[in-house]
One Martini backbone bead per residue (centre of mass of N, CA, C, O) as a GRO file, in nm:
protein
  179
    1MET     BB    1  -2.712  29.272  10.370
    2THR     BB    2  -2.456  29.051  10.379
    3GLU     BB    3  -2.347  28.795  10.159
    4TYR     BB    4  -2.192  28.482  10.214
    5TRP     BB    5  -1.960  28.275  10.030
    6ARG     BB    6  -1.900  27.913   9.999
    7ASP     BB    7  -1.755  27.635   9.944
    8ILE     BB    8  -1.834  27.312   9.881
    9PRO     BB    9  -1.630  27.062   9.946
   10ASP     BB   10  -1.752  26.837   9.731
   11TYR     BB   11  -1.795  27.119   9.520
   12LYS     BB   12  -1.554  27.254   9.412
   13GLY     BB   13  -1.625  27.496   9.162
   14LEU     BB   14  -1.956  27.450   9.152
   15TYR     BB   15  -2.049  27.515   9.462
   16GLN     BB   16  -2.240  27.729   9.690
   17ALA     BB   17  -2.279  27.871  10.015
   18SER     BB   18  -2.478  28.058  10.229
   19ASP     BB   19  -2.550  28.230  10.530
   20LEU     BB   20  -2.872  28.238  10.420
   21GLY     BB   21  -2.936  27.945  10.275
   22ARG     BB   22  -2.798  27.935   9.994
   23ILE     BB   23  -2.761  27.808   9.652
   24ARG     BB   24  -2.490  27.791   9.404
   25SER     BB   25  -2.376  27.812   9.093
   26LEU     BB   26  -2.103  27.811   8.881
   27ASP     BB   27  -1.910  27.907   8.653
   28ARG     BB   28  -1.873  27.700   8.348
   29ILE     BB   29  -1.734  27.440   8.154
   30ARG     BB   30  -1.902  27.242   7.915
   31LEU     BB   31  -1.876  27.008   7.675
   32ASP     BB   32  -2.193  27.009   7.584
   33ARG     BB   33  -2.238  27.357   7.630
   34GLY     BB   34  -2.015  27.511   7.750
   35GLN     BB   35  -2.094  27.800   7.870
   36VAL     BB   36  -2.197  27.833   8.216
   37ARG     BB   37  -2.408  27.993   8.418
   38GLY     BB   38  -2.457  28.093   8.716
   39LYS     BB   39  -2.689  28.014   8.999
   40VAL     BB   40  -2.957  28.024   9.187
   41LEU     BB   41  -3.111  27.773   9.348
   42LYS     BB   42  -3.368  27.562   9.383
   43LEU     BB   43  -3.567  27.497   9.661
   44VAL     BB   44  -3.692  27.189   9.802
   45PRO     BB   45  -3.925  27.019   9.961
   46ALA     BB   46  -3.937  26.764  10.154
   47ASN     BB   47  -4.120  26.536  10.328
   48ASP     BB   48  -3.992  26.662  10.614
   49GLY     BB   49  -3.953  26.998  10.530
   50TYR     BB   50  -3.687  27.010  10.420
   51LEU     BB   51  -3.438  27.137  10.227
   52VAL     BB   52  -3.352  27.077   9.884
   53VAL     BB   53  -3.087  26.992   9.643
   54GLU     BB   54  -2.958  26.965   9.316
   55LEU     BB   55  -2.654  26.795   9.262
   56SER     BB   56  -2.378  26.789   9.025
   57ARG     BB   57  -2.134  26.529   8.932
   58ASP     BB   58  -2.033  26.371   8.666
   59GLY     BB   59  -2.354  26.343   8.581
   60GLN     BB   60  -2.442  26.318   8.893
   61GLY     BB   61  -2.721  26.331   9.081
   62LYS     BB   62  -2.793  26.496   9.410
   63ARG     BB   63  -2.962  26.503   9.702
   64ARG     BB   64  -2.949  26.782   9.936
   65TYR     BB   65  -2.923  26.927  10.230
   66VAL     BB   66  -2.896  27.256  10.309
   67HIS     BB   67  -2.801  27.257  10.609
   68GLN     BB   68  -2.552  27.077  10.552
   69LEU     BB   69  -2.408  27.257  10.343
   70VAL     BB   70  -2.369  27.507  10.519
   71MET     BB   71  -2.198  27.369  10.740
   72GLU     BB   72  -1.971  27.259  10.559
   73ALA     BB   73  -1.879  27.542  10.446
   74PHE     BB   74  -1.842  27.699  10.744
   75VAL     BB   75  -1.744  27.454  10.956
   76GLY     BB   76  -1.770  27.158  10.844
   77PRO     BB   77  -1.769  26.854  10.909
   78CYS     BB   78  -1.945  26.618  11.055
   79PRO     BB   79  -1.936  26.482  11.337
   80GLU     BB   80  -1.938  26.213  11.498
   81ALA     BB   81  -2.255  26.162  11.629
   82MET     BB   82  -2.382  26.394  11.460
   83GLN     BB   83  -2.596  26.689  11.387
   84VAL     BB   84  -2.808  26.901  11.240
   85CYS     BB   85  -2.936  27.199  11.401
   86HIS     BB   86  -3.203  27.392  11.502
   87THR     BB   87  -3.196  27.643  11.727
   88HIS     BB   88  -3.420  27.889  11.733
   89ASP     BB   89  -3.568  27.799  11.470
   90PRO     BB   90  -3.797  27.540  11.381
   91ASP     BB   91  -3.774  27.605  11.090
   92PRO     BB   92  -3.674  27.396  10.822
   93THR     BB   93  -3.622  27.661  10.616
   94ASN     BB   94  -3.407  27.779  10.818
   95ASN     BB   95  -3.061  27.811  10.684
   96ARG     BB   96  -2.911  27.983  10.864
   97LEU     BB   97  -2.618  27.986  11.025
   98GLY     BB   98  -2.735  28.103  11.308
   99ASN     BB   99  -2.949  27.836  11.316
  100LEU     BB  100  -2.695  27.645  11.330
  101ARG     BB  101  -2.582  27.313  11.450
  102TYR     BB  102  -2.394  27.087  11.625
  103ASP     BB  103  -2.535  26.773  11.748
  104THR     BB  104  -2.695  26.556  11.914
  105PRO     BB  105  -2.975  26.371  11.902
  106LYS     BB  106  -3.059  26.448  12.191
  107GLY     BB  107  -3.039  26.757  12.152
  108ASN     BB  108  -3.243  26.770  11.920
  109THR     BB  109  -3.485  26.661  12.080
  110ALA     BB  110  -3.485  26.881  12.297
  111ASP     BB  111  -3.549  27.110  12.098
  112LYS     BB  112  -3.827  27.002  12.005
  113TYR     BB  113  -3.962  27.047  12.278
  114VAL     BB  114  -3.911  27.353  12.295
  115HIS     BB  115  -4.049  27.422  12.009
  116GLY     BB  116  -4.306  27.208  11.974
  117THR     BB  117  -4.243  26.968  11.746
  118LEU     BB  118  -4.240  26.779  12.008
  119THR     BB  119  -4.406  26.546  12.185
  120GLN     BB  120  -4.506  26.343  12.393
  121PRO     BB  121  -4.544  26.030  12.385
  122VAL     BB  122  -4.806  25.820  12.323
  123LYS     BB  123  -4.951  25.575  12.492
  124LYS     BB  124  -5.056  25.278  12.377
  125THR     BB  125  -5.354  25.102  12.411
  126ILE     BB  126  -5.408  24.758  12.417
  127PHE     BB  127  -5.683  24.566  12.333
  128VAL     BB  128  -5.757  24.244  12.458
  129ALA     BB  129  -5.904  23.973  12.428
  130ALA     BB  130  -6.016  23.726  12.603
  131VAL     BB  131  -5.801  23.460  12.683
  132PRO     BB  132  -5.787  23.154  12.748
  133THR     BB  133  -5.646  22.966  12.970
  134MET     BB  134  -5.450  22.693  13.062
  135ALA     BB  135  -5.565  22.541  13.327
  136ARG     BB  136  -5.473  22.308  13.199
  137THR     BB  137  -5.286  22.104  12.986
  138GLY     BB  138  -5.506  22.048  12.738
  139ARG     BB  139  -5.619  21.785  12.834
  140LEU     BB  140  -5.867  21.567  12.720
  141THR     BB  141  -6.117  21.377  12.733
  142LYS     BB  142  -6.321  21.190  12.543
  143GLU     BB  143  -6.580  21.294  12.673
  144GLN     BB  144  -6.522  21.598  12.642
  145MET     BB  145  -6.494  21.597  12.331
  146GLU     BB  146  -6.781  21.496  12.276
  147GLU     BB  147  -6.923  21.727  12.417
  148ILE     BB  148  -6.814  21.950  12.234
  149ARG     BB  149  -6.926  21.843  11.964
  150LYS     BB  150  -7.227  21.842  12.047
  151ARG     BB  151  -7.253  22.146  12.133
  152ARG     BB  152  -7.149  22.267  11.865
  153ALA     BB  153  -7.369  22.134  11.683
  154ALA     BB  154  -7.599  22.291  11.855
  155GLY     BB  155  -7.451  22.609  11.859
  156GLU     BB  156  -7.232  22.656  12.041
  157ALA     BB  157  -6.988  22.851  12.135
  158GLY     BB  158  -6.646  22.831  12.125
  159MET     BB  159  -6.571  23.034  12.352
  160SER     BB  160  -6.740  22.909  12.583
  161LEU     BB  161  -6.604  22.632  12.570
  162ALA     BB  162  -6.316  22.727  12.621
  163ARG     BB  163  -6.367  22.839  12.901
  164GLU     BB  164  -6.484  22.587  13.038
  165PHE     BB  165  -6.224  22.390  12.943
  166GLY     BB  166  -5.944  22.554  12.924
  167VAL     BB  167  -5.918  22.645  12.621
  168SER     BB  168  -5.878  22.720  12.309
  169GLN     BB  169  -6.044  22.798  12.026
  170PRO     BB  170  -5.867  22.633  11.825
  171ARG     BB  171  -5.899  22.368  11.986
  172ILE     BB  172  -6.198  22.333  11.939
  173ARG     BB  173  -6.178  22.312  11.633
  174GLN     BB  174  -6.001  22.055  11.634
  175ILE     BB  175  -6.202  21.873  11.777
  176VAL     BB  176  -6.437  21.900  11.573
  177LEU     BB  177  -6.225  21.797  11.331
  178HIS     BB  178  -6.047  21.557  11.444
  179ARG     BB  179  -5.723  21.658  11.530
   0.00000   0.00000   0.00000
């Protein structure tokens, strides 16, 4: 199988991408080292599973996704509101040109459902403890507040008092503390 190489637009004369998803540096002369031989670079998996490579220009290194570099070299820059998608093989390390395309984020998500790499999101049910509603305006008479203080001092639970008097549990605490 023949492997074709093309310059990566932002790194012309420095790096090339192949249609098989590999990246190489080119022979060049560096002021600090003299003649430097080009080589196929090591691709490293990023946290998200996609392969990245460290490219440097003007002494500044930058990590770039391999699938993006392959598309830039062979197809051109990514159109606005598009992204690189893996077409046939959902493997994020398969960066062959035939497996990549530009598409919308929505199209990319649809592919993930087809590939089985993304399932329908599970709706999480959150259980909330019963919180008493303010059945009344929250205003209690002096007699009711004294009753709450007396019963709370006797050890009755604040939650049961809150339910009975139609106020919140923090309000019971405020009453007990004379606030």
